XYZ file of C-alpha atoms in Angstrom:
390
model
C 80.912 115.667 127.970
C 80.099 118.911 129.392
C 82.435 121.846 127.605
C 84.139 124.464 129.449
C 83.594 128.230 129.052
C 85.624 130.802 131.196
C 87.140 133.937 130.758
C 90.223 135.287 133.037
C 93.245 137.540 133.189
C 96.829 136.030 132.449
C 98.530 138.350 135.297
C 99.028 136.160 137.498
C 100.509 133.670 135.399
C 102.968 136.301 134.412
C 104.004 137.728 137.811
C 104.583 133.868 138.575
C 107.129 133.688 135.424
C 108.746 136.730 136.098
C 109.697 136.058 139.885
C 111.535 132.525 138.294
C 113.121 134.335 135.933
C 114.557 136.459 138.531
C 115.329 133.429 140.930
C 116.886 131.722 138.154
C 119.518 134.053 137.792
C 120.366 134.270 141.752
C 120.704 130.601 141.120
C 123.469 131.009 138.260
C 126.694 131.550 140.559
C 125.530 128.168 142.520
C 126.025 126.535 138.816
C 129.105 128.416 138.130
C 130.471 126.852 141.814
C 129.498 123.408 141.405
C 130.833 123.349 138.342
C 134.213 124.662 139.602
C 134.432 122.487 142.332
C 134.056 119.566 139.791
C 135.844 120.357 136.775
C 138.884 118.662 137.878
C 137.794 114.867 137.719
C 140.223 112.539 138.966
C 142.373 111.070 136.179
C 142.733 107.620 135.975
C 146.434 107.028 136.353
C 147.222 110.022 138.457
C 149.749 110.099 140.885
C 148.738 109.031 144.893
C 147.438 111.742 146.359
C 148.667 112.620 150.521
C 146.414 112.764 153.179
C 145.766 116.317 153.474
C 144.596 116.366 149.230
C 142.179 113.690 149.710
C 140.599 115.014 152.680
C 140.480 118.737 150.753
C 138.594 116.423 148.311
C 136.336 115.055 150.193
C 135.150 118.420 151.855
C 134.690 119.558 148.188
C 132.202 116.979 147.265
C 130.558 117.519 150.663
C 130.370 121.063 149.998
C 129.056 120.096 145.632
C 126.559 117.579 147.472
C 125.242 120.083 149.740
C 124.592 122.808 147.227
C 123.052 120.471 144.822
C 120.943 119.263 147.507
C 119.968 122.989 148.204
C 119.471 123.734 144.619
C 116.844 120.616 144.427
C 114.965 121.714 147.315
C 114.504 125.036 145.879
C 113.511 123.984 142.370
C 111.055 121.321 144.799
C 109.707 124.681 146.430
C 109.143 126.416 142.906
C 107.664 123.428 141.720
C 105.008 123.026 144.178
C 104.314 126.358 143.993
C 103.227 125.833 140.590
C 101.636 122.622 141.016
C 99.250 124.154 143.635
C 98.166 127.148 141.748
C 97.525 124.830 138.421
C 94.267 123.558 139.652
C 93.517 127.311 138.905
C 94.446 127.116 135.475
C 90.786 127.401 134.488
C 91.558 127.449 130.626
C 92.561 123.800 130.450
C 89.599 122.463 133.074
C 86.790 120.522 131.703
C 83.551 121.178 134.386
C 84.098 117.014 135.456
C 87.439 117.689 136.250
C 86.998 121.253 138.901
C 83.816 118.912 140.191
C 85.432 116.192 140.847
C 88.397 117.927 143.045
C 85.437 118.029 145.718
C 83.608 120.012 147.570
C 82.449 122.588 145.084
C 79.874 125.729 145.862
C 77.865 125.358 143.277
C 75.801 128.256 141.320
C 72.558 127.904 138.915
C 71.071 129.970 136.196
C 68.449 128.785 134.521
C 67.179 131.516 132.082
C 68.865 132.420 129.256
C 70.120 135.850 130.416
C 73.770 136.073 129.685
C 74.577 139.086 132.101
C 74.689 138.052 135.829
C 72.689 140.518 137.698
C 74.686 142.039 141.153
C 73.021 139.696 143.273
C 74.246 137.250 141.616
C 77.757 138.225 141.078
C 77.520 139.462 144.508
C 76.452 135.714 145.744
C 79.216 134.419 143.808
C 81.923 136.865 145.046
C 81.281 136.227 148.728
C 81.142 132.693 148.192
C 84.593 133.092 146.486
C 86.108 134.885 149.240
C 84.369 133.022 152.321
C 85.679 129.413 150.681
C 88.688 130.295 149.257
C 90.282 126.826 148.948
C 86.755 125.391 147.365
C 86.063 126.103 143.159
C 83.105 127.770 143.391
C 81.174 127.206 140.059
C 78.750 129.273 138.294
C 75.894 127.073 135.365
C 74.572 129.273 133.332
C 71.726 128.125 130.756
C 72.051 130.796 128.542
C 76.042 130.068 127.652
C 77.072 127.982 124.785
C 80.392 127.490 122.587
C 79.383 130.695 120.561
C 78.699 132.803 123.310
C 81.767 132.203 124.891
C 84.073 133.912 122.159
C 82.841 137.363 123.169
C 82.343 136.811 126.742
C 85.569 138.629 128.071
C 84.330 142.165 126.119
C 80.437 142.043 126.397
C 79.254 141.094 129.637
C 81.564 142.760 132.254
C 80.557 140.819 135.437
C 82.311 137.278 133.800
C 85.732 139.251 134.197
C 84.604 140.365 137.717
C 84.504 137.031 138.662
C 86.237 135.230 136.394
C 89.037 137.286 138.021
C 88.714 135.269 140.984
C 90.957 132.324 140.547
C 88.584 129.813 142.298
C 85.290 131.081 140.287
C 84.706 128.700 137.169
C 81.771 129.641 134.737
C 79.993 127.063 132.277
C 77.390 125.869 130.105
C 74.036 124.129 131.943
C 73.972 121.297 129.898
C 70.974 119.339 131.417
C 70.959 116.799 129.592
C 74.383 115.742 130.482
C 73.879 116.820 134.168
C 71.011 113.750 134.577
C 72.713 111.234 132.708
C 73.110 108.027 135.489
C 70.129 109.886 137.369
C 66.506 108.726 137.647
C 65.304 112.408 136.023
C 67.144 111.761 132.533
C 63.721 109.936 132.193
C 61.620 112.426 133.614
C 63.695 115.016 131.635
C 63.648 113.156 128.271
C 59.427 113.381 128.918
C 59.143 116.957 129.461
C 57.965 119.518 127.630
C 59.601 122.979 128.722
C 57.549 125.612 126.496
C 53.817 123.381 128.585
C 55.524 123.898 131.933
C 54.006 127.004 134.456
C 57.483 126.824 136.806
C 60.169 125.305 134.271
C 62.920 127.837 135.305
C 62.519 127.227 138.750
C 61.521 123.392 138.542
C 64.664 122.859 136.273
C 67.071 124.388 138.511
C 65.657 122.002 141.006
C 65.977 119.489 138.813
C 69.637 120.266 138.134
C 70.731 121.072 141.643
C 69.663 117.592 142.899
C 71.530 115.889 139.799
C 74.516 117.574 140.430
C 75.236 117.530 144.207
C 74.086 113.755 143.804
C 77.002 113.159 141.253
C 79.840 115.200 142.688
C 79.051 116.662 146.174
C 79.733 119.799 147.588
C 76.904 122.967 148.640
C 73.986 124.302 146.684
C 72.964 128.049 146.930
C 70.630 130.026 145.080
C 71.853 132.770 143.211
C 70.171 135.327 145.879
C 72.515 134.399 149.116
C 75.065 136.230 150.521
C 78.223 134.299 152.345
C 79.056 135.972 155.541
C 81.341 132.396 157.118
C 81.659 128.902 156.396
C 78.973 125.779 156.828
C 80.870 123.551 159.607
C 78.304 120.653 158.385
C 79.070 118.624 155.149
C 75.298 116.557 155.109
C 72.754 119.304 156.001
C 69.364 120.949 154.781
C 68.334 124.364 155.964
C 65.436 125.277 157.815
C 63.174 127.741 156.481
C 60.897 127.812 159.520
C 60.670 125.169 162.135
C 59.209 121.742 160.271
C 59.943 123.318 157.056
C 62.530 122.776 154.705
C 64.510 124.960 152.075
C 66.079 123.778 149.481
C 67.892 127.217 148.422
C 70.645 126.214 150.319
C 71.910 122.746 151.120
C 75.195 120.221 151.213
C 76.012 116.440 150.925
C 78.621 114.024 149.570
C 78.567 112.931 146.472
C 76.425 109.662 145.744
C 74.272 110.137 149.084
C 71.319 107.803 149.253
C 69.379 110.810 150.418
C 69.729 113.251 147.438
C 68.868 109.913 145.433
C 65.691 109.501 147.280
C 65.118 112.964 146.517
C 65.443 112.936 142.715
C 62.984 109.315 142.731
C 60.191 111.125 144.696
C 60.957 114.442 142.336
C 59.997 111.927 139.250
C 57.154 109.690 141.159
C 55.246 113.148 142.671
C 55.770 115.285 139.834
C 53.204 118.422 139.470
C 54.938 121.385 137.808
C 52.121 123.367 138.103
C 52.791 123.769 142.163
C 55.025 126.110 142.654
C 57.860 124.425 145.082
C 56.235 120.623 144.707
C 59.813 119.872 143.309
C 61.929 122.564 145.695
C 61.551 123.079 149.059
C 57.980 120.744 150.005
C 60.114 117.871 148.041
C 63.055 118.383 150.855
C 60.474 118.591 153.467
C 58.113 115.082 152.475
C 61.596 113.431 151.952
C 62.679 114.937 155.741
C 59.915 114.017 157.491
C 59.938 109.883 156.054
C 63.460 109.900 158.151
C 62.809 112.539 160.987
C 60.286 113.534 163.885
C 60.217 117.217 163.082
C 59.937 119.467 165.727
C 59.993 123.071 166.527
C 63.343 124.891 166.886
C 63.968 126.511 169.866
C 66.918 129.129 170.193
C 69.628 128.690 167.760
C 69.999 124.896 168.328
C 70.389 122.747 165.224
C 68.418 119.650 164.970
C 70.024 116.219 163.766
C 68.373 113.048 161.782
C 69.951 109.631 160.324
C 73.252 111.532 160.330
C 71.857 114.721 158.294
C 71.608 118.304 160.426
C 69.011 120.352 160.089
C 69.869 123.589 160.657
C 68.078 125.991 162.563
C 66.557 129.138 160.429
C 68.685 131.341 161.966
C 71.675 130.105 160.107
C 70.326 131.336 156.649
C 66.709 132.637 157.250
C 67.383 135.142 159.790
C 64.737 137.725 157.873
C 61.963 135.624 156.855
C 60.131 135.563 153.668
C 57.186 137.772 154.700
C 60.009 140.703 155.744
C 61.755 139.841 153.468
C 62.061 144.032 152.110
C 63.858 144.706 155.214
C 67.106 143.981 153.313
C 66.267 147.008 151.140
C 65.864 149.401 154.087
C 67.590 151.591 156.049
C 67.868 150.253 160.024
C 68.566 152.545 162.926
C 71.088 149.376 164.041
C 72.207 146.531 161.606
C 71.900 143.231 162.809
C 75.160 141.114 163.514
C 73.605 137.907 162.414
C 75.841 136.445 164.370
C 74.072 133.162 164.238
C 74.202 133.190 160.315
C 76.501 131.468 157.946
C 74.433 132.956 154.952
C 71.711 135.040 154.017
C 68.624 134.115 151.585
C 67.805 137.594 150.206
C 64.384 136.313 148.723
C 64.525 137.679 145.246
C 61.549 135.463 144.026
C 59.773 138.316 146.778
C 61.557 141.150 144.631
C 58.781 141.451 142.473
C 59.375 145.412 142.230
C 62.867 144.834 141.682
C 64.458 146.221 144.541
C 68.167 147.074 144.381
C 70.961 148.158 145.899
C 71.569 152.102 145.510
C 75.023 153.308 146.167
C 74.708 155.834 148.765
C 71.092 154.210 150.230
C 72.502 152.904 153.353
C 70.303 150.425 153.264
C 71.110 146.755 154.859
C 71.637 144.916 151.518
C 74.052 148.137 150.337
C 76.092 147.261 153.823
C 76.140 144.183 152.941
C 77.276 144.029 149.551
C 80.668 146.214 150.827
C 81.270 143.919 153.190
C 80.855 140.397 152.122
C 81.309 141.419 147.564
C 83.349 144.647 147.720
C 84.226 144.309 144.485
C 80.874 143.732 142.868
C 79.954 147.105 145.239
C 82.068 148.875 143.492
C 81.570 147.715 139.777
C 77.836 148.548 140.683
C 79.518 152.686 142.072
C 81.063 152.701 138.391
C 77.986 151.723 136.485
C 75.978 154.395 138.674
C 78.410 156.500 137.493
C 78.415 155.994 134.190
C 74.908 156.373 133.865
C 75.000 159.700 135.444
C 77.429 161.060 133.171
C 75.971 163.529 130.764
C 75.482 162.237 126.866
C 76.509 163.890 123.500
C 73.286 165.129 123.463
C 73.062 166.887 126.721
């Protein structure tokens, strides 16, 4: 059983108590007239009433039924109100039970750092706000039963986005995640602390397991949500005949992610960088699919899976990929897009985002994660604050 870790403020819980509190007492002179309307039962051997008594009567239980009736609908009202925000409740939600409500975004970390980085909360945080009526989940490797006890006053960016009442944070629990799966094998086999690529060919690993068992969209941790996928069984193009597998979205139990994770076991090589990422998505493609060049912005479709054009998440490709940390004379729309692929495997200087840069990646961080922008303002700062010892 996988065990839930998440961190989050109770306000909303008590703004929602509050407001019935108050509606509860604009309720009480309805009780006070129904029961005055009614607190003169009939008797049993009561003289025969005229004409004109037992019609008064019979408005009066017209008029009790009708502000019952009224009453019920509004405690209905209140009621669903809560019902539809208690999916929310994050404190009493195992991870089985937020993936199996469907179509999840789902998040991977798979070092042990315990401090999302802004790219990553800022990946998360647009995600959030693009699908707001999807749970958008964030695995981390690093978190376990211990570490979540101090979560909420260590690492600030699990209230940032624990604060977002469709962002759930848990353990990685691989073990669990590729249970029923052909790589429980492969994974029972491996030795992590031998393997060149395990970060990266365990998050592979993970992300096929899991969008296998549950459905719903993969992203890395390095893309940016600027609308909603339309497509529910799709793999994005990294270049024309090339697959990614940074981004991509099926239902659960799809024979082609289970293809996928058999060829991932049969072919393994961890020593090739991507063997088990993006060229797996592409061999796999191509058995199913005449690949051809893109040409436009046109998508390209195959046994019922789209394949979308590069456009869509690859607008700035891989070699360009510091373009995002400069300053253009005209920012692109990307009108074509439905997310961006920042490349941080490229990053190898560490780029960031500098308040103040105007750089493409600062626009887009206060556009599409304004509220990771301005944790990252505060933090800046902080830092530039002078110390005791200035």
């Amino acid at each position: 059983m996988l065990q839930t870790v998440w961190v989050s403020s109770p306000r909303s819980w008590a703004l929602q108590e509050s407001r019935s509190h108050h509606q509860g007492k604009k309720r009480c002179w309805k009780c006070r007239f129904v029961r005055t309307i009614i607190r003169h039962p009939c008797r049993r051997h009561a003289p025969k009433r005229s004409r004109k008594e037992r019609m008064l009567r019979k408005i009066q239980i017209c008029l009790c039924f009708c502000f019952v009736s009224g009453i019920l609908y509004e405690i209905s009202l209140l009621s669903s109100c809560v019902f539809s925000y208690l999916p929310m409740a994050q404190h009493y939600l195992t991870p089985e039970q937020v993936l199996n409500l469907g179509k999840s975004i789902i998040f991977l970390e798979t070092t042990e750092r315990l401090e999302p980085p802004p790219l990553v909360s800022c990946s998360v945080e647009s995600a959030a706000r693009i699908y707001q009526d999807r749970p958008i989940i964030l695995f981390m490797r690093g978190l376990t039963n211990e570490t979540a006890l101090d979560i909420n006053t260590s690492y600030t960016a699990f209230s940032l986005l624990s604060s977002m009442k469709n962002v759930f944070i848990f353990p990685l629990q691989m073990e669990t995640v590729f249970q029923e799966t052909p790589l429980l094998q492969w994974y029972n086999q491996v030795v992590p602390e031998q393997e060149k690529n395990w970060v990266h060919v365990s998050s592979d690993a993970s992300r096929l397991a899991l969008i296998w068992k549950y459905g719903g969209i993969y992203m890395d941790t390095d893309v940016i949500s600027i609308r909603p996928i339309p497509q529910h069984s799709f793999l994005a193009a990294q270049k024309s005949r090339f697959s990614s597998n940074g981004i991509f979205g099926f239902p659960a139990r799809h024979k082609f992610v289970w293809d996928c994770m058999e060829n991932f076991v049969l072919k393994y090589n961890g020593n090739i960088w991507g063997n088990q990422g993006p060229f797996l998505m592409t061999r796999m493609l191509k058995t199913l699919c005449n690949l051809t060049d893109f040409r436009g912005t046109e998508d390209h479709s195959c046994q019922n899976i789209s394949f979308l054009n590069p456009q869509r998440f690859y607008p700035i490709p891989y070699p360009a990929w510091s373009r995002y940390y400069q300053v253009w004379d005209k920012s692109p729309s990307f009108n074509h897009s439905y997310a961006l692929h920042l490349w941080n495997f490229m990053n190898r200087n560490r780029k960031v985002v500098v308040a103040g840069s105007n750089t493409l990646a600062e626009k887009l961080y206060k556009t599409y994660c304004p509220t990771t922008y301005e944790d990252l303002i505060q933090n800046a700062k902080h830092r530039d604050l002078p110390g005791p010892e200035d």
